[in-house]
Amino acid sequence: MDVPIGIRLTLLAGASYGILYLLASRAPYYPEKYPAGFWDMQHRLNATDVWLRTADGVRLHGWFVERPGASLVTLFLHGNAGNLTYRIADFENIPAAGSSLLMIDYRGYGRSSGWPTENGIYRDADAAYDYLLKRGYPPSKIVLHGESLGSAVAVDLAVRRPCAGLILEAPFTSAHELAGTVLPVVGPLLIWSFDTQRKIGRVRAPIYIVHGDRDEMIPQRMGQALFAAAPQPKTFWSVPGAGHNDLLETAGAAEYTRRLREFYATLGGT
């Protein structure tokens, strides 16, 4: 049977779009699996292993650092590359500012099983949040802290679950808009995920946004757009000269820690 050329072209276009869409859905993630990373730092950080099981049965790994005397605990949701061992500065500075810290690796990262998807890493965040509840922390003492991709995960979690406060580092409005800055025209046709700007107005906790004014990956205007859409109380810290991957280093550990400590104090941290 001879298929008309119009139908053949339509089928080819549909198949091509499907392949591109599949590739695009995996594009946001750059996981590094164990043993890649700096796992020998665990002892120096005094971090203990945490193993979790998500609602859909995925086994996750994380590190927990307890800050003696701290009433707050931070659930840190990291960016799209590497694994938790690449966030040594966060493991040092967040407890130094006065909060205990749980950081998990999403499915497919580090020692966690599975492969990351948008809905999957939302479930991962839920599992980590539930772990903190079981550990005895009430929602009023849980700070959600998202970095880059993790900012979208943190906002989604804050909309669905109560928290003490929300910290977003180098956040983006949506993957759809961000794709347009990387691959104009084609990118937005393929990626529609992580619509943070649509969600952030429903957060019911103090919000602190940190963004470098020279961010080469996520333009600061996206962080400013989220800030404009966010409800009060909210704070925006523009870090002069900071790009996407040197935010903490450019701000300086002392200044970063000081600002975190001040924010924790407004949340009732001790």
CSV table of C-alpha atoms in Angstrom, one decimal:
chain,number,residue,atom,x,y,z
A,1,MET,CA,0.0,0.0,0.0
A,2,ASP,CA,1.4,3.3,-1.1
A,3,VAL,CA,1.1,5.9,1.8
A,4,PRO,CA,0.6,9.4,0.5
A,5,ILE,CA,3.6,11.6,0.9
A,6,GLY,CA,1.7,14.1,3.1
A,7,ILE,CA,0.9,11.4,5.6
A,8,ARG,CA,4.4,10.1,5.5
A,9,LEU,CA,5.8,13.5,6.3
A,10,THR,CA,3.3,14.0,9.1
A,11,LEU,CA,4.3,10.7,10.7
A,12,LEU,CA,8.0,11.5,10.3
A,13,ALA,CA,7.5,14.9,11.8
A,14,GLY,CA,5.6,13.4,14.7
A,15,ALA,CA,8.3,10.7,15.3
A,16,SER,CA,11.0,13.3,15.2
A,17,TYR,CA,9.3,15.5,17.7
A,18,GLY,CA,8.8,12.5,20.0
A,19,ILE,CA,12.5,11.7,19.9
A,20,LEU,CA,13.4,15.3,20.5
A,21,TYR,CA,10.9,15.6,23.3
A,22,LEU,CA,12.3,12.5,25.0
A,23,LEU,CA,15.9,13.8,24.7
A,24,ALA,CA,14.7,17.2,26.0
A,25,SER,CA,13.0,15.6,29.1
A,26,ARG,CA,16.4,14.2,30.1
A,27,ALA,CA,18.4,17.3,29.3
A,28,PRO,CA,18.0,19.1,32.7
A,29,TYR,CA,19.8,16.3,34.6
A,30,TYR,CA,23.5,15.8,34.8
A,31,PRO,CA,23.9,13.2,37.6
A,32,GLU,CA,27.2,11.7,38.8
A,33,LYS,CA,26.9,8.3,40.3
A,34,TYR,CA,28.9,6.9,43.2
A,35,PRO,CA,31.9,6.6,43.4
A,36,ALA,CA,32.4,9.8,41.4
A,37,GLY,CA,32.6,12.8,43.8
A,38,PHE,CA,34.2,13.6,47.1
A,39,TRP,CA,32.8,10.9,49.4
A,40,ASP,CA,35.9,11.0,51.6
A,41,MET,CA,34.7,14.3,53.0
A,42,GLN,CA,31.9,12.7,55.0
A,43,HIS,CA,34.0,12.1,58.0
A,44,ARG,CA,35.4,15.6,58.1
A,45,LEU,CA,31.9,17.1,57.9
A,46,ASN,CA,30.6,14.8,60.6
A,47,ALA,CA,27.8,13.7,58.3
A,48,THR,CA,25.8,10.6,58.9
A,49,ASP,CA,24.2,8.5,56.1
A,50,VAL,CA,20.5,8.6,55.6
A,51,TRP,CA,18.6,6.1,53.5
A,52,LEU,CA,15.0,6.8,52.4
A,53,ARG,CA,12.3,5.0,50.5
A,54,THR,CA,10.0,7.2,48.3
A,55,ALA,CA,6.3,6.6,47.8
A,56,ASP,CA,7.0,4.9,44.5
A,57,GLY,CA,9.7,2.6,45.9
A,58,VAL,CA,12.9,4.4,44.9
A,59,ARG,CA,15.8,4.1,47.4
A,60,LEU,CA,17.5,7.4,48.2
A,61,HIS,CA,20.7,8.4,49.9
A,62,GLY,CA,21.5,11.6,51.8
A,63,TRP,CA,23.8,13.1,54.4
A,64,PHE,CA,22.6,14.6,57.7
A,65,VAL,CA,24.7,17.1,59.7
A,66,GLU,CA,23.4,18.0,63.1
A,67,ARG,CA,24.2,21.4,64.5
A,68,PRO,CA,24.2,21.0,68.3
A,69,GLY,CA,21.6,23.3,69.9
A,70,ALA,CA,19.9,24.3,66.7
A,71,SER,CA,16.2,24.4,66.6
A,72,LEU,CA,16.0,24.7,62.8
A,73,VAL,CA,16.8,22.0,60.2
A,74,THR,CA,17.4,22.8,56.5
A,75,LEU,CA,16.3,20.5,53.7
A,76,PHE,CA,18.7,21.3,50.9
A,77,LEU,CA,17.7,20.5,47.4
A,78,HIS,CA,20.7,20.7,45.1
A,79,GLY,CA,21.1,21.7,41.5
A,80,ASN,CA,21.1,19.5,38.4
A,81,ALA,CA,24.8,18.4,38.2
A,82,GLY,CA,27.1,16.2,40.2
A,83,ASN,CA,25.8,14.9,43.5
A,84,LEU,CA,25.7,16.0,47.1
A,85,THR,CA,29.5,15.6,47.6
A,86,TYR,CA,30.0,18.6,45.3
A,87,ARG,CA,28.2,20.8,47.9
A,88,ILE,CA,30.8,20.8,50.6
A,89,ALA,CA,30.6,24.5,51.2
A,90,ASP,CA,26.9,24.2,51.9
A,91,PHE,CA,27.6,21.4,54.4
A,92,GLU,CA,30.0,23.8,56.1
A,93,ASN,CA,28.2,27.1,56.0
A,94,ILE,CA,24.6,26.2,56.7
A,95,PRO,CA,25.4,24.5,60.1
A,96,ALA,CA,27.8,27.4,60.8
A,97,ALA,CA,24.9,29.8,60.3
A,98,GLY,CA,22.8,27.9,62.9
A,99,SER,CA,20.8,25.1,61.2
A,100,SER,CA,21.1,21.4,61.1
A,101,LEU,CA,21.1,20.1,57.5
A,102,LEU,CA,19.7,17.2,55.5
A,103,MET,CA,20.8,17.0,51.8
A,104,ILE,CA,19.6,14.2,49.6
A,105,ASP,CA,20.6,13.0,46.2
A,106,TYR,CA,17.7,12.8,43.8
A,107,ARG,CA,17.0,9.5,42.1
A,108,GLY,CA,19.8,8.7,39.7
A,109,TYR,CA,22.4,10.8,41.6
A,110,GLY,CA,25.2,9.7,43.9
A,111,ARG,CA,24.2,6.5,45.7
A,112,SER,CA,20.5,6.9,45.0
A,113,SER,CA,18.8,4.5,42.6
A,114,GLY,CA,16.5,5.2,39.7
A,115,TRP,CA,16.6,8.0,37.1
A,116,PRO,CA,15.5,11.6,37.6
A,117,THR,CA,12.2,13.0,36.3
A,118,GLU,CA,10.3,16.0,37.3
A,119,ASN,CA,7.6,14.2,39.2
A,120,GLY,CA,10.2,11.7,40.5
A,121,ILE,CA,12.3,14.4,42.2
A,122,TYR,CA,9.2,16.0,43.7
A,123,ARG,CA,8.6,12.6,45.3
A,124,ASP,CA,12.2,12.5,46.5
A,125,ALA,CA,11.7,15.9,48.2
A,126,ASP,CA,8.5,14.5,49.9
A,127,ALA,CA,10.4,11.5,51.2
A,128,ALA,CA,13.1,13.8,52.7
A,129,TYR,CA,10.5,16.1,54.3
A,130,ASP,CA,8.7,13.1,55.8
A,131,TYR,CA,12.0,11.8,57.2
A,132,LEU,CA,12.5,15.1,59.1
A,133,LEU,CA,9.0,14.9,60.5
A,134,LYS,CA,9.7,11.4,61.7
A,135,ARG,CA,13.0,12.7,63.2
A,136,GLY,CA,10.9,15.0,65.4
A,137,TYR,CA,11.1,18.3,63.5
A,138,PRO,CA,7.8,20.1,63.2
A,139,PRO,CA,7.0,22.0,59.9
A,140,SER,CA,7.6,25.3,61.7
A,141,LYS,CA,11.3,24.3,62.1
A,142,ILE,CA,11.9,23.0,58.6
A,143,VAL,CA,13.7,25.4,56.2
A,144,LEU,CA,13.5,24.5,52.5
A,145,HIS,CA,16.6,25.6,50.6
A,146,GLY,CA,16.8,25.1,46.8
A,147,GLU,CA,19.7,25.7,44.5
A,148,SER,CA,19.2,26.2,40.7
A,149,LEU,CA,17.1,23.2,39.6
A,150,GLY,CA,16.5,22.5,43.3
A,151,SER,CA,14.8,25.9,43.6
A,152,ALA,CA,11.9,24.6,41.5
A,153,VAL,CA,11.7,21.5,43.7
A,154,ALA,CA,11.8,23.6,46.9
A,155,VAL,CA,9.0,25.9,45.7
A,156,ASP,CA,6.8,22.9,44.7
A,157,LEU,CA,7.3,21.4,48.1
A,158,ALA,CA,6.7,24.7,49.9
A,159,VAL,CA,3.3,25.0,48.1
A,160,ARG,CA,2.2,21.5,49.2
A,161,ARG,CA,3.8,21.2,52.6
A,162,PRO,CA,4.2,23.8,55.4
A,163,CYS,CA,7.6,25.1,56.3
A,164,ALA,CA,9.4,27.7,58.3
A,165,GLY,CA,11.0,29.5,55.4
A,166,LEU,CA,12.1,29.2,51.8
A,167,ILE,CA,15.6,30.0,50.4
A,168,LEU,CA,16.2,30.0,46.7
A,169,GLU,CA,19.6,30.4,45.1
A,170,ALA,CA,19.8,31.2,41.4
A,171,PRO,CA,16.2,30.3,40.7
A,172,PHE,CA,14.5,30.2,37.3
A,173,THR,CA,10.9,31.1,36.4
A,174,SER,CA,10.3,27.9,34.4
A,175,ALA,CA,12.2,25.4,32.4
A,176,HIS,CA,10.1,26.4,29.4
A,177,GLU,CA,11.4,30.0,29.6
A,178,LEU,CA,14.9,29.0,30.4
A,179,ALA,CA,15.0,26.7,27.4
A,180,GLY,CA,14.3,29.8,25.3
A,181,THR,CA,17.5,31.4,26.5
A,182,VAL,CA,19.5,28.4,25.6
A,183,LEU,CA,17.8,27.3,22.3
A,184,PRO,CA,15.5,30.0,21.0
A,185,VAL,CA,12.3,29.0,19.2
A,186,VAL,CA,13.0,25.2,19.4
A,187,GLY,CA,13.7,24.9,23.1
A,188,PRO,CA,10.4,26.3,24.4
A,189,LEU,CA,8.5,23.9,22.0
A,190,LEU,CA,10.1,20.9,23.7
A,191,ILE,CA,10.4,21.7,27.5
A,192,TRP,CA,7.4,22.7,29.6
A,193,SER,CA,8.4,21.5,33.1
A,194,PHE,CA,9.2,23.2,36.4
A,195,ASP,CA,6.8,26.1,36.2
A,196,THR,CA,8.0,27.9,39.4
A,197,GLN,CA,6.6,31.3,38.6
A,198,ARG,CA,3.1,29.9,38.4
A,199,LYS,CA,3.5,28.3,41.9
A,200,ILE,CA,5.5,30.7,44.0
A,201,GLY,CA,2.5,33.0,44.7
A,202,ARG,CA,1.0,30.1,46.8
A,203,VAL,CA,3.9,29.8,49.2
A,204,ARG,CA,3.0,30.7,52.7
A,205,ALA,CA,6.4,31.2,54.3
A,206,PRO,CA,9.1,33.9,54.3
A,207,ILE,CA,11.1,33.8,51.1
A,208,TYR,CA,14.8,34.7,50.6
A,209,ILE,CA,16.1,34.8,47.0
A,210,VAL,CA,19.8,35.0,46.3
A,211,HIS,CA,21.0,35.6,42.7
A,212,GLY,CA,24.3,36.7,41.1
A,213,ASP,CA,24.1,39.7,38.8
A,214,ARG,CA,26.4,38.0,36.3
A,215,ASP,CA,24.7,34.6,36.2
A,216,GLU,CA,25.6,33.2,32.8
A,217,MET,CA,23.2,30.2,33.0
A,218,ILE,CA,20.1,31.6,34.7
A,219,PRO,CA,19.7,35.3,34.1
A,220,GLN,CA,19.1,37.4,37.3
A,221,ARG,CA,16.0,38.8,35.7
A,222,MET,CA,14.4,35.4,36.3
A,223,GLY,CA,15.1,35.6,40.0
A,224,GLN,CA,13.7,39.1,40.0
A,225,ALA,CA,10.6,37.9,38.2
A,226,LEU,CA,10.1,35.3,40.9
A,227,PHE,CA,10.6,37.9,43.6
A,228,ALA,CA,8.0,40.1,42.0
A,229,ALA,CA,5.5,37.2,41.9
A,230,ALA,CA,6.2,36.0,45.5
A,231,PRO,CA,4.1,37.0,48.4
A,232,GLN,CA,5.4,38.9,51.4
A,233,PRO,CA,7.5,38.6,53.5
A,234,LYS,CA,10.3,38.3,51.0
A,235,THR,CA,14.0,39.4,50.6
A,236,PHE,CA,16.2,39.6,47.5
A,237,TRP,CA,20.0,39.6,47.7
A,238,SER,CA,21.8,40.4,44.5
A,239,VAL,CA,25.4,39.2,44.8
A,240,PRO,CA,27.7,41.6,42.7
A,241,GLY,CA,30.0,39.8,40.3
A,242,ALA,CA,28.6,36.4,41.0
A,243,GLY,CA,27.9,33.9,38.2
A,244,HIS,CA,25.9,30.7,38.4
A,245,ASN,CA,28.5,28.4,40.0
A,246,ASP,CA,30.4,30.8,42.2
A,247,LEU,CA,27.6,32.4,44.1
A,248,LEU,CA,28.8,31.5,47.6
A,249,GLU,CA,32.5,32.0,46.8
A,250,THR,CA,31.9,35.4,45.4
A,251,ALA,CA,29.6,36.5,48.3
A,252,GLY,CA,32.2,35.2,50.7
A,253,ALA,CA,31.6,32.6,53.3
A,254,ALA,CA,31.5,35.1,56.2
A,255,GLU,CA,28.9,37.3,54.5
A,256,TYR,CA,26.8,34.3,53.3
A,257,THR,CA,26.8,32.8,56.7
A,258,ARG,CA,25.9,36.1,58.3
A,259,ARG,CA,22.9,36.6,56.0
A,260,LEU,CA,21.7,33.1,56.6
A,261,ARG,CA,22.0,33.5,60.3
A,262,GLU,CA,19.9,36.7,60.2
A,263,PHE,CA,17.2,35.0,58.1
A,264,TYR,CA,17.2,32.0,60.5
A,265,ALA,CA,16.7,34.5,63.4
A,266,THR,CA,13.5,35.8,61.8
A,267,LEU,CA,12.2,32.3,61.7
A,268,GLY,CA,12.8,31.7,65.4
A,269,GLY,CA,16.1,29.9,64.9
A,270,THR,CA,18.5,29.5,67.9
